[in-house]
Short mmCIF file of C-alpha atoms and ligand atoms in Angstrom, two decimals:
data_model
loop_
_atom_site.label_atom_id
_atom_site.label_comp_id
_atom_site.label_asym_id
_atom_site.label_seq_id
_atom_site.Cartn_x
_atom_site.Cartn_y
_atom_site.Cartn_z
CA MET A 1 42.49 -13.57 18.23
CA ALA A 2 43.49 -10.69 20.03
CA LYS A 3 44.60 -11.27 23.00
CA GLU A 4 46.37 -9.78 26.17
CA THR A 5 50.30 -10.51 25.28
CA ILE A 6 53.45 -11.45 27.00
CA LEU A 7 56.43 -11.47 25.70
CA VAL A 8 59.70 -14.24 26.73
CA ILE A 9 62.31 -12.87 24.96
CA ASP A 10 64.66 -16.33 24.76
CA PHE A 11 68.35 -15.57 25.12
CA GLY A 12 69.42 -19.13 25.22
CA GLY A 13 68.99 -20.77 29.03
CA GLN A 14 67.74 -23.94 29.82
CA TYR A 15 64.23 -23.40 31.44
CA ASN A 16 62.92 -20.62 29.33
CA GLN A 17 59.78 -22.80 28.16
CA LEU A 18 58.95 -23.25 31.96
CA ILE A 19 59.04 -19.60 32.62
CA ALA A 20 56.23 -19.12 29.49
CA ARG A 21 54.38 -22.49 31.47
CA ARG A 22 54.55 -20.12 34.78
CA VAL A 23 53.40 -17.31 32.92
CA ARG A 24 49.96 -19.46 31.10
CA GLU A 25 49.52 -20.77 34.36
CA ALA A 26 48.35 -17.42 35.45
CA SER A 27 45.42 -17.77 32.60
CA VAL A 28 47.72 -15.20 30.91
CA TYR A 29 48.37 -15.84 26.56
CA CYS A 30 52.35 -15.36 25.99
CA GLU A 31 55.04 -16.72 23.06
CA ILE A 32 58.63 -17.26 23.08
CA ILE A 33 60.86 -15.15 20.50
CA PRO A 34 64.37 -14.83 20.25
CA CYS A 35 66.83 -12.27 21.24
CA SER A 36 67.19 -11.22 16.88
CA THR A 37 63.71 -10.85 16.67
CA ASP A 38 63.17 -7.25 15.20
CA ILE A 39 62.20 -3.84 17.03
CA GLU A 40 58.66 -3.97 14.81
CA ARG A 41 58.14 -7.15 14.63
CA ILE A 42 58.36 -7.25 18.49
CA LYS A 43 55.78 -4.22 18.96
CA GLU A 44 53.03 -5.96 16.84
CA TYR A 45 52.75 -8.18 19.07
CA ASN A 46 51.60 -5.08 21.45
CA PRO A 47 52.58 -7.12 24.97
CA LYS A 48 51.28 -5.90 27.93
CA GLY A 49 55.26 -6.96 29.68
CA ILE A 50 58.62 -8.02 28.42
CA ILE A 51 59.99 -11.01 29.81
CA PHE A 52 63.52 -11.31 29.29
CA THR A 53 65.48 -15.37 30.09
CA GLY A 54 68.64 -16.10 31.49
CA GLY A 55 71.92 -17.79 28.72
CA PRO A 56 74.41 -19.33 29.02
CA GLY A 57 76.85 -16.05 27.58
CA SER A 58 78.58 -12.99 29.71
CA VAL A 59 77.03 -9.74 29.16
CA TYR A 60 80.26 -7.56 28.29
CA GLU A 61 81.85 -10.38 25.56
CA GLU A 62 81.55 -8.50 22.30
CA GLU A 63 79.73 -12.78 20.65
CA ALA A 64 76.72 -12.13 23.93
CA PRO A 65 73.91 -12.49 22.53
CA LYS A 66 71.85 -9.01 22.66
CA VAL A 67 68.15 -7.60 21.99
CA ASP A 68 67.34 -4.80 20.64
CA GLU A 69 68.16 -1.79 22.93
CA ARG A 70 64.81 0.52 21.87
CA VAL A 71 62.54 -2.34 23.96
CA PHE A 72 63.12 -0.37 26.64
CA GLU A 73 61.87 2.71 24.89
CA LEU A 74 58.70 0.74 24.08
CA GLY A 75 57.09 1.77 27.76
CA VAL A 76 56.25 -1.21 28.75
CA PRO A 77 57.96 -3.44 32.14
CA ILE A 78 60.05 -5.43 31.63
CA LEU A 79 61.22 -8.54 33.70
CA GLY A 80 65.04 -9.15 33.55
CA ILE A 81 65.57 -12.86 35.31
CA CYS A 82 69.75 -13.99 35.52
CA TYR A 83 71.00 -13.68 32.25
CA GLY A 84 68.16 -10.70 31.57
CA ALA A 85 68.80 -9.16 34.76
CA GLN A 86 72.87 -8.35 33.67
CA LEU A 87 71.76 -7.36 30.22
CA MET A 88 68.83 -5.32 31.16
CA SER A 89 71.88 -3.16 34.55
CA HIS A 90 74.47 -3.28 31.68
CA VAL A 91 73.12 -1.71 28.77
CA LEU A 92 71.59 1.32 31.12
CA GLY A 93 74.68 1.25 32.39
CA GLY A 94 74.97 -0.68 35.29
CA LYS A 95 78.06 -3.21 35.61
CA VAL A 96 78.55 -6.99 35.26
CA ILE A 97 81.50 -8.79 36.42
CA SER A 98 82.67 -12.52 36.13
CA ALA A 99 81.94 -13.66 39.63
CA THR A 100 84.95 -16.06 40.96
CA ALA A 101 82.97 -18.65 41.76
CA ARG A 102 79.79 -20.22 40.01
CA GLU A 103 76.73 -19.51 42.34
CA TYR A 104 74.42 -23.03 42.34
CA GLY A 105 71.95 -24.20 44.02
CA GLN A 106 69.39 -22.75 46.80
CA PHE A 107 70.30 -20.15 48.99
CA GLU A 108 68.37 -17.78 51.43
CA ILE A 109 67.40 -15.33 50.10
CA GLU A 110 66.25 -11.42 52.10
CA MET A 111 63.93 -9.55 50.03
CA LYS A 112 63.09 -5.66 50.40
CA SER A 113 59.11 -4.33 50.26
CA SER A 114 59.00 -4.17 46.66
CA LYS A 115 54.92 -4.60 44.06
CA ILE A 116 57.14 -7.97 42.88
CA PHE A 117 57.30 -9.18 46.10
CA GLU A 118 54.04 -8.37 47.22
CA GLY A 119 52.24 -12.01 49.78
CA ILE A 120 55.81 -12.94 49.51
CA SER A 121 57.33 -13.77 52.62
CA THR A 122 60.77 -13.24 54.03
CA PRO A 123 63.17 -14.37 53.92
CA ASN A 124 62.68 -16.96 52.32
CA VAL A 125 64.36 -19.79 49.30
CA CYS A 126 65.69 -19.41 45.28
CA LEU A 127 67.32 -21.20 42.93
CA MET A 128 70.61 -20.06 42.20
CA SER A 129 72.83 -21.03 38.63
CA HIS A 130 75.11 -17.99 37.51
CA THR A 131 79.03 -16.81 37.60
CA ASP A 132 78.52 -13.32 36.39
CA LYS A 133 77.09 -10.77 39.12
CA ILE A 134 75.90 -7.27 38.73
CA VAL A 135 78.35 -5.36 40.78
CA GLU A 136 76.08 -1.58 39.99
CA LEU A 137 72.90 -0.79 39.67
CA PRO A 138 72.13 2.07 36.66
CA GLU A 139 71.03 5.15 37.80
CA GLY A 140 67.57 4.97 39.06
CA PHE A 141 67.92 1.17 40.30
CA ARG A 142 67.69 0.00 43.56
CA VAL A 143 68.65 -3.49 45.11
CA ILE A 144 65.69 -5.45 46.46
CA ALA A 145 67.02 -8.70 47.76
CA THR A 146 70.11 -9.93 48.68
CA THR A 147 71.83 -13.21 49.34
CA ALA A 148 75.21 -13.86 51.47
CA ASN A 149 76.71 -14.55 48.35
CA CYS A 150 74.90 -12.08 45.86
CA PRO A 151 74.38 -8.18 46.74
CA VAL A 152 72.13 -7.73 44.43
CA ALA A 153 70.13 -10.82 43.87
CA ALA A 154 67.35 -8.57 42.45
CA TYR A 155 66.55 -4.54 41.78
CA GLU A 156 64.24 -2.78 39.84
CA ASN A 157 63.20 0.68 38.71
CA GLU A 158 59.65 1.04 39.98
CA GLU A 159 58.82 4.53 37.92
CA LYS A 160 59.59 2.41 34.65
CA LYS A 161 58.72 -0.90 36.31
CA PHE A 162 62.44 -2.54 35.09
CA TYR A 163 62.58 -5.88 37.07
CA GLY A 164 65.77 -8.03 37.19
CA VAL A 165 66.22 -10.95 39.76
CA GLN A 166 69.40 -13.08 39.39
CA PHE A 167 67.72 -16.78 40.50
CA HIS A 168 65.46 -18.66 38.45
CA PRO A 169 61.77 -17.99 39.77
CA GLU A 170 60.29 -20.11 37.24
CA VAL A 171 62.04 -23.28 38.68
CA ASN A 172 60.43 -25.11 41.54
CA HIS A 173 63.20 -25.07 44.08
CA THR A 174 62.68 -20.90 44.26
CA ARG A 175 59.86 -21.88 46.22
CA PHE A 176 58.44 -18.52 45.78
CA GLY A 177 58.73 -18.01 42.14
CA LYS A 178 55.24 -18.64 40.75
CA GLU A 179 54.13 -15.68 42.96
CA LEU A 180 56.62 -13.72 41.83
CA LEU A 181 55.66 -14.22 37.82
CA LYS A 182 51.99 -13.87 38.82
CA ASN A 183 52.89 -10.49 40.52
CA PHE A 184 54.93 -9.02 37.64
CA VAL A 185 52.15 -10.30 35.17
CA LEU A 186 49.07 -9.30 37.18
CA GLY A 187 50.79 -6.57 39.18
CA ILE A 188 52.56 -4.85 37.26
CA CYS A 189 51.80 -5.52 33.66
CA GLY A 190 48.15 -4.95 34.52
CA CYS A 191 47.09 -8.35 32.71
CA SER A 192 43.48 -9.83 33.57
CA GLY A 193 44.18 -12.96 33.72
CA ASP A 194 41.11 -14.35 31.11
CA TRP A 195 43.59 -16.72 28.94
CA LYS A 196 40.92 -19.90 29.51
CA MET A 197 40.61 -22.88 27.67
CA ASP A 198 36.73 -22.87 27.20
CA SER A 199 36.57 -20.90 24.84
CA PHE A 200 39.48 -22.89 22.29
CA ILE A 201 37.73 -26.07 21.69
CA ASP A 202 34.83 -23.90 19.88
CA GLU A 203 37.02 -21.82 17.86
CA THR A 204 39.87 -23.67 16.91
CA VAL A 205 36.48 -26.40 15.26
CA THR A 206 34.68 -23.64 13.59
CA ALA A 207 38.50 -21.92 12.13
CA LEU A 208 39.54 -26.19 10.44
CA ARG A 209 36.09 -26.18 9.39
CA GLU A 210 36.13 -22.47 7.32
CA GLN A 211 40.02 -23.46 6.10
CA ILE A 212 39.19 -27.18 5.25
CA GLY A 213 36.22 -26.96 3.98
CA ASP A 214 35.06 -30.15 1.71
CA LYS A 215 38.51 -31.09 1.19
CA GLN A 216 40.45 -34.58 3.05
CA VAL A 217 42.27 -34.45 6.28
CA ILE A 218 45.73 -37.22 6.57
CA LEU A 219 46.64 -37.63 10.05
CA GLY A 220 50.09 -39.43 11.84
CA LEU A 221 48.23 -40.78 14.60
CA SER A 222 50.78 -42.51 17.01
CA GLY A 223 48.65 -43.12 19.65
CA GLY A 224 50.43 -40.23 22.19
CA VAL A 225 48.81 -37.18 23.53
CA ASP A 226 49.30 -34.84 21.07
CA SER A 227 48.23 -36.80 18.40
CA SER A 228 45.30 -38.46 19.70
CA VAL A 229 43.70 -34.65 20.78
CA ALA A 230 44.79 -33.67 17.64
CA ALA A 231 43.09 -36.20 15.89
CA GLY A 232 40.17 -35.63 18.02
CA LEU A 233 39.96 -31.88 17.43
CA LEU A 234 39.63 -32.60 13.63
CA SER A 235 36.93 -35.76 13.74
CA ARG A 236 35.08 -33.09 15.96
CA ALA A 237 35.35 -30.45 12.20
CA ILE A 238 34.99 -32.88 9.40
CA GLY A 239 34.14 -36.34 10.81
CA LYS A 240 35.16 -38.79 7.90
CA ASN A 241 37.21 -36.58 6.10
CA LEU A 242 39.95 -37.16 8.88
CA THR A 243 41.95 -40.37 8.31
CA CYS A 244 44.33 -41.31 10.58
CA VAL A 245 47.47 -43.47 9.81
CA PHE A 246 48.58 -44.96 12.73
CA VAL A 247 51.77 -47.58 12.19
CA ASP A 248 52.17 -50.15 14.90
CA GLN A 249 55.86 -51.05 14.48
CA GLY A 250 55.68 -54.02 17.66
CA LEU A 251 57.92 -51.69 20.52
CA MET A 252 54.39 -50.76 22.16
CA ARG A 253 53.88 -51.58 25.40
CA LYS A 254 51.18 -54.32 25.61
CA ASN A 255 47.95 -54.61 24.47
CA GLU A 256 48.28 -50.79 23.16
CA GLY A 257 48.38 -50.83 19.82
CA ASP A 258 44.67 -52.13 20.40
CA PHE A 259 43.57 -50.02 22.49
CA VAL A 260 44.42 -46.59 20.48
CA GLU A 261 42.72 -48.37 17.57
CA GLN A 262 39.82 -49.16 19.83
CA THR A 263 39.57 -45.85 21.37
CA PHE A 264 39.84 -44.37 17.94
CA THR A 265 36.97 -46.24 15.94
CA LYS A 266 34.84 -46.87 18.97
CA LEU A 267 34.34 -43.36 20.31
CA PHE A 268 35.76 -40.46 16.96
CA ASP A 269 34.11 -40.32 13.38
CA MET A 270 36.77 -40.85 10.63
CA ASN A 271 38.84 -43.75 8.93
CA PHE A 272 41.40 -45.38 11.25
CA VAL A 273 44.56 -46.94 9.39
CA ARG A 274 46.73 -49.10 10.91
CA VAL A 275 50.04 -50.17 9.29
CA ASN A 276 51.14 -52.79 11.16
CA CYS A 277 55.03 -54.00 10.70
CA GLN A 278 56.62 -55.68 13.74
CA LYS A 279 58.28 -58.34 11.30
CA VAL A 280 61.04 -55.49 9.15
CA PHE A 281 61.15 -53.88 12.01
CA LEU A 282 63.02 -56.75 13.61
CA GLU A 283 64.26 -57.61 10.21
CA LYS A 284 65.80 -54.42 10.32
CA LEU A 285 67.67 -54.57 13.42
CA LYS A 286 68.32 -58.11 13.46
CA GLY A 287 72.40 -58.03 15.37
CA VAL A 288 72.48 -54.19 15.94
CA THR A 289 73.37 -53.43 19.64
CA ASP A 290 74.75 -49.33 19.56
CA PRO A 291 71.59 -47.10 20.92
CA GLU A 292 71.96 -44.83 18.30
CA ARG A 293 71.43 -47.05 15.04
CA LYS A 294 68.78 -48.22 17.14
CA ARG A 295 67.49 -45.01 17.29
CA HIS A 296 68.43 -44.32 13.50
CA ILE A 297 66.69 -47.33 12.02
CA ILE A 298 63.77 -47.40 14.11
CA GLY A 299 63.47 -43.69 13.14
CA ASP A 300 63.75 -44.47 9.17
CA GLU A 301 61.42 -47.28 8.97
CA PHE A 302 58.87 -45.72 10.58
CA TYR A 303 59.25 -43.23 8.48
CA ASN A 304 59.63 -45.00 4.80
CA ALA A 305 56.29 -47.06 6.72
CA PHE A 306 54.76 -43.67 7.17
CA TRP A 307 55.26 -42.38 4.02
CA ASP A 308 54.90 -45.41 1.86
CA GLU A 309 51.01 -45.76 3.72
CA ILE A 310 50.43 -42.17 3.11
CA LYS A 311 51.57 -41.63 -0.75
CA THR A 312 48.64 -44.63 -1.75
CA ARG A 313 45.66 -41.66 -0.41
CA ALA A 314 46.93 -38.26 -1.09
CA GLY A 315 46.26 -36.77 -4.02
CA GLY A 316 47.50 -33.47 -3.91
CA ASP A 317 43.94 -32.60 -2.52
CA ALA A 318 43.94 -33.55 1.20
CA PHE A 319 45.64 -31.82 3.50
CA PHE A 320 48.14 -32.90 6.10
CA ALA A 321 47.39 -32.63 9.80
CA GLN A 322 49.57 -33.05 12.78
CA GLY A 323 49.90 -32.46 16.47
CA THR A 324 53.09 -30.47 16.77
CA ILE A 325 52.63 -28.49 19.80
CA TYR A 326 54.25 -24.79 21.66
CA PRO A 327 57.44 -26.34 22.80
CA ASP A 328 58.03 -28.73 19.22
CA ARG A 329 57.73 -24.69 17.83
CA ILE A 330 59.93 -22.90 19.92
CA GLU A 331 62.99 -20.78 17.94
CA SER A 332 65.45 -20.68 19.97
CA GLY A 333 69.21 -23.02 19.17
CA LYS A 334 67.95 -25.59 21.74
CA GLY A 335 67.17 -29.02 20.62
CA LYS A 336 64.58 -30.56 20.84
CA LEU A 337 66.17 -32.46 24.28
CA GLY A 338 66.31 -28.59 26.12
CA LYS A 339 69.77 -28.92 25.14
CA THR A 340 71.63 -25.30 25.49
CA ALA A 341 72.95 -24.23 21.72
CA GLY A 342 76.01 -25.89 20.94
CA SER A 343 76.17 -28.62 23.58
CA ASP A 344 76.16 -32.59 22.06
CA VAL A 345 73.92 -34.10 21.47
CA ILE A 346 73.21 -37.07 23.79
CA LYS A 347 69.94 -38.45 22.62
CA THR A 348 68.95 -38.13 18.57
CA HIS A 349 64.88 -37.94 18.52
CA HIS A 350 63.17 -38.69 15.38
CA ASN A 351 59.70 -37.76 15.95
CA GLN A 352 59.97 -34.75 13.94
CA ARG A 353 60.84 -34.55 10.41
CA GLU A 354 60.32 -33.00 6.84
CA ILE A 355 57.76 -34.67 3.99
CA PRO A 356 58.66 -36.36 1.28
CA LYS A 357 58.65 -33.55 -1.77
CA ASP A 358 57.09 -36.21 -3.59
CA ILE A 359 54.40 -35.63 -1.80
CA LYS A 360 51.81 -33.06 -2.77
CA PHE A 361 49.44 -31.48 0.00
CA LEU A 362 47.25 -28.41 0.19
CA GLY A 363 48.42 -27.56 3.55
CA VAL A 364 49.57 -28.04 6.83
CA ILE A 365 47.32 -28.18 9.60
CA GLU A 366 48.94 -27.93 13.28
CA PRO A 367 45.71 -27.15 16.13
CA LEU A 368 47.79 -27.57 18.25
CA LYS A 369 50.53 -25.73 17.79
CA ASP A 370 50.18 -22.38 20.18
CA LEU A 371 49.00 -24.80 23.45
CA PHE A 372 51.65 -26.35 26.64
CA LYS A 373 50.86 -29.77 27.22
CA ASP A 374 48.72 -29.30 29.76
CA GLU A 375 46.82 -27.54 27.91
CA VAL A 376 46.60 -29.72 25.40
CA ARG A 377 45.97 -31.87 28.15
CA ALA A 378 42.89 -30.22 29.31
CA VAL A 379 41.26 -30.24 25.48
CA GLY A 380 41.81 -33.63 25.38
CA GLU A 381 39.76 -34.44 28.76
CA LYS A 382 36.84 -31.88 27.48
CA LEU A 383 37.04 -33.63 23.87
CA GLY A 384 36.13 -37.23 26.03
CA ILE A 385 39.19 -38.71 24.95
CA PRO A 386 39.78 -41.36 27.85
CA HIS A 387 41.75 -40.32 30.52
CA GLU A 388 44.50 -43.08 30.03
CA LEU A 389 44.69 -42.01 26.83
CA VAL A 390 45.43 -37.62 27.77
CA TRP A 391 47.35 -38.96 30.99
CA ARG A 392 50.00 -41.21 29.19
CA GLN A 393 53.39 -40.94 30.83
CA PRO A 394 55.64 -40.16 28.02
CA PHE A 395 56.84 -42.62 25.98
CA PRO A 396 60.01 -42.17 23.36
CA GLY A 397 59.07 -42.33 19.71
CA PRO A 398 61.57 -45.68 19.35
CA GLY A 399 59.27 -47.22 21.82
CA LEU A 400 60.96 -50.14 23.93
CA GLY A 401 63.88 -50.33 21.85
CA VAL A 402 65.17 -48.23 23.76
CA ARG A 403 64.48 -50.09 27.00
CA ILE A 404 65.60 -53.15 25.74
CA ILE A 405 69.70 -52.88 25.87
CA GLY A 406 71.73 -55.01 23.05
CA GLU A 407 69.87 -56.76 20.09
CA ILE A 408 65.88 -56.06 20.09
CA THR A 409 64.82 -59.58 19.32
CA ALA A 410 60.98 -60.68 19.68
CA GLU A 411 61.16 -62.69 22.87
CA LYS A 412 62.89 -59.85 24.39
CA ILE A 413 60.01 -57.58 23.98
CA ARG A 414 57.45 -60.36 24.85
CA ILE A 415 59.44 -60.47 28.33
CA LEU A 416 59.77 -56.78 29.06
CA GLN A 417 56.15 -55.77 27.96
CA ASP A 418 55.00 -58.51 30.20
CA ALA A 419 57.14 -57.20 32.75
CA ASP A 420 55.96 -53.34 32.58
CA PHE A 421 52.16 -54.54 32.60
CA VAL A 422 52.56 -55.67 35.59
CA LEU A 423 54.58 -52.99 37.08
CA ARG A 424 51.47 -50.80 35.19
CA ASP A 425 48.63 -52.37 35.96
CA GLU A 426 50.06 -52.15 40.04
CA MET A 427 50.73 -48.34 40.42
CA ALA A 428 47.63 -47.81 38.47
CA LYS A 429 45.89 -50.34 41.45
CA ASN A 430 47.11 -48.81 44.45
CA GLY A 431 47.23 -45.23 42.69
CA TYR A 432 50.88 -44.37 43.25
CA GLU A 433 50.88 -43.83 39.61
CA LYS A 434 49.50 -40.64 40.29
CA ASN A 435 52.67 -39.14 42.36
CA LEU A 436 55.12 -40.13 38.87
CA SER A 437 56.34 -38.62 36.09
CA GLN A 438 57.26 -41.87 34.46
CA PHE A 439 57.99 -45.46 35.30
CA PHE A 440 58.71 -48.53 33.45
CA CYS A 441 60.26 -51.67 33.18
CA VAL A 442 64.12 -52.31 31.58
CA PHE A 443 65.79 -55.19 29.47
CA THR A 444 68.93 -55.50 31.39
CA GLY A 445 70.66 -57.50 28.70
CA SER A 446 71.85 -59.28 32.31
CA LYS A 447 71.18 -62.40 32.62
CA SER A 448 72.07 -63.82 36.78
CA VAL A 449 71.91 -66.97 38.80
CA GLY A 450 68.35 -67.57 40.94
CA VAL A 451 66.84 -70.81 42.97
CA MET A 452 63.42 -72.10 41.89
CA GLY A 453 62.44 -74.38 44.11
CA ASP A 454 65.51 -77.67 43.40
CA HIS A 455 66.67 -75.90 40.34
CA ARG A 456 69.56 -72.96 39.69
CA THR A 457 68.14 -70.67 37.06
CA TYR A 458 69.87 -68.13 34.18
CA GLU A 459 67.14 -65.84 33.65
CA ASN A 460 67.30 -62.50 32.99
CA VAL A 461 67.80 -59.38 34.82
CA ILE A 462 64.64 -56.68 34.67
CA ALA A 463 65.70 -52.75 36.13
CA ILE A 464 62.20 -50.89 37.40
CA ARG A 465 63.01 -46.78 36.84
CA ALA A 466 60.79 -44.34 38.10
CA VAL A 467 61.49 -40.54 37.83
CA THR A 468 59.45 -37.29 39.15
CA THR A 469 60.27 -33.99 36.66
CA ASP A 470 58.67 -30.82 36.97
CA ASP A 471 60.57 -30.71 32.59
CA PHE A 472 62.12 -34.02 31.99
CA MET A 473 65.67 -32.25 31.38
CA THR A 474 66.80 -33.16 34.95
CA ALA A 475 64.84 -35.55 37.41
CA ASP A 476 64.66 -37.13 40.06
CA TRP A 477 64.25 -41.07 41.15
CA ALA A 478 60.97 -41.97 42.75
CA ARG A 479 61.14 -42.64 46.81
CA ILE A 480 58.71 -45.95 46.11
CA PRO A 481 57.61 -47.40 48.86
CA TYR A 482 59.03 -50.74 49.55
CA ASP A 483 55.82 -52.12 49.86
CA ILE A 484 55.04 -51.84 46.26
CA LEU A 485 58.37 -52.66 44.87
CA ALA A 486 58.21 -55.34 46.57
CA ALA A 487 54.77 -55.93 44.96
CA VAL A 488 55.89 -55.74 41.96
CA SER A 489 59.12 -57.83 42.40
CA ASN A 490 56.82 -60.53 43.72
CA ARG A 491 54.72 -60.41 40.48
CA ILE A 492 57.24 -60.39 37.60
CA THR A 493 59.17 -63.10 38.86
CA ASN A 494 56.61 -65.20 39.59
CA GLU A 495 54.20 -64.49 35.84
CA VAL A 496 57.03 -63.16 33.67
CA ASP A 497 58.04 -66.19 32.14
CA GLY A 498 61.97 -66.32 31.90
CA VAL A 499 62.70 -63.34 35.04
CA ASN A 500 64.48 -64.34 37.71
CA ARG A 501 65.53 -61.24 38.87
CA ILE A 502 64.18 -57.37 39.59
CA VAL A 503 66.53 -54.34 40.45
CA TYR A 504 65.28 -51.23 40.95
CA ASP A 505 67.19 -48.16 39.43
CA ILE A 506 68.08 -45.58 42.07
CA THR A 507 69.93 -42.49 39.62
CA SER A 508 68.69 -39.28 38.71
CA LYS A 509 69.27 -37.29 35.76
CA PRO A 510 71.87 -36.02 35.67
CA PRO A 511 74.20 -38.11 35.76
CA GLY A 512 71.62 -40.60 34.12
CA THR A 513 68.94 -39.86 31.85
CA VAL A 514 65.19 -41.53 32.18
CA GLU A 515 65.78 -43.65 29.14
CA TRP A 516 68.56 -46.34 30.00
CA GLU A 517 69.83 -46.07 25.93
P1 XMP B 1 66.45 -38.92 28.75
O1 XMP B 1 66.22 -40.76 28.47
O2 XMP B 1 66.86 -38.05 27.38
O3 XMP B 1 64.45 -38.38 28.54
O4 XMP B 1 66.04 -38.41 29.45
C1 XMP B 1 64.01 -37.32 28.74
C2 XMP B 1 62.14 -37.41 28.16
O5 XMP B 1 62.15 -37.79 26.38
C3 XMP B 1 61.88 -39.60 26.32
N1 XMP B 1 62.95 -39.55 25.29
C4 XMP B 1 62.77 -39.66 23.64
N2 XMP B 1 61.77 -38.99 23.26
N3 XMP B 1 61.82 -40.07 21.46
C5 XMP B 1 61.29 -39.70 22.13
O6 XMP B 1 60.22 -38.99 21.61
C6 XMP B 1 63.08 -40.57 21.47
O7 XMP B 1 64.40 -40.69 21.18
C7 XMP B 1 63.76 -40.22 23.53
N4 XMP B 1 64.57 -40.48 24.20
C8 XMP B 1 64.45 -39.95 25.50
C9 XMP B 1 62.35 -40.12 27.60
O8 XMP B 1 60.66 -40.55 27.85
C10 XMP B 1 61.56 -39.26 28.66
O9 XMP B 1 60.40 -38.71 28.74
#
């Protein structure tokens, strides 16, 4: 597809995917590439503009991430963000030093007239997160914004179309960030903003038919948004030549396995295979309480159940398809959780693993590999996948396994599924779910004393967790109105056997995480 492309050159910052998302929101196609990318490869993209991301390094240090300096000779507009701004200034002859204190948080910013600030009011509010600072600009550059602590909050060389911002325009905490990025890609780089999803389905279906011919395709369906939309696309392209394998390990939400099965067998033309293996999972998880061990066991068992089933079907004459999306495959030295290189792994995610060596396929098909989540959802809606599936909140691979603290048993799963069902039902009825990024119940593993009539009870404590977030790297606990919490609490304690107390989790991330385990 020949399209206008903006390249985001990645220096390891934590918000890099957000930069690309914002560019795509301006209807401009955009790819993220590592800063080590060869200059010839960069030229092949024929970019209309380049954005340097932030990153954890210090430009004046030997081992700091660098980019081939010939990038400044391409005649292409460049926007440097945070580390990217420092790097551009440093390479072109300016001076960057370590500041005495880290500047972190929202700050008032004063801006001068510049193309990059067109239509943006001043003073305004931006998010700063840096320790180093620019103290001298290269020749031909001028300061275009300042904050109380940061004399070079933004700079430009209008003739060369080089811009640098010390703050982070990609996060919502910079109130004018979206407009600034739009000004860069549309105004300064001259992109037309015509990257649309409309033609994506037709083009992809045609390409899939050509690639697959009359061969078979096997797809692992988790019931999540990505694999569901991939299944929808493939079903439209090849109908019954698609086989979807859905492993139900018994750790999904109440009735979810049946819902997924009904959706795909009724609405789409395909072969649907459901592997029910709750018993095996419970057996393997008996007596296990450590969160990481639980994750590993669930991951391993899922992998085994899935591939054991597929082995019976793949005869070396089929393609394997998966719902990989763009953020899953961006090379950037970061783990799946977006932790920067070198940081400790806080939780192990098991969603992506290699295909076993002894299973041979004609090739791997990833029809959504260039799309961000919002774009995947847009495709899903257009394909007629039910709203409930397309807008499904994220659900962790290990399922309710990481929402039951301590040992997992069938009884605890039943209690948690029933409580969580009530929460979701209430939130759907009163419409408050649209304000939340993720919400669910947790089986806390604590028991508490209560009263029921004249009797003393000693039963389970269920926690409600609800967060708002843009990217799940940070999250705020949701301020759900008390009336709603009261209704949920009443219903759970009345309707779910074995629960006598409900608590509401008021921890943000950090220091908490979204899930409890
Ligand atoms: P945390 O708990 O790390 O969650 O703040 C951030 C987001 O990731 C989801 N999550 C997982 N997803 N496998 C997954 O596929 C996992 O092991 C896992 N752990 C957490 C979590 O639901 C939230 O959306």
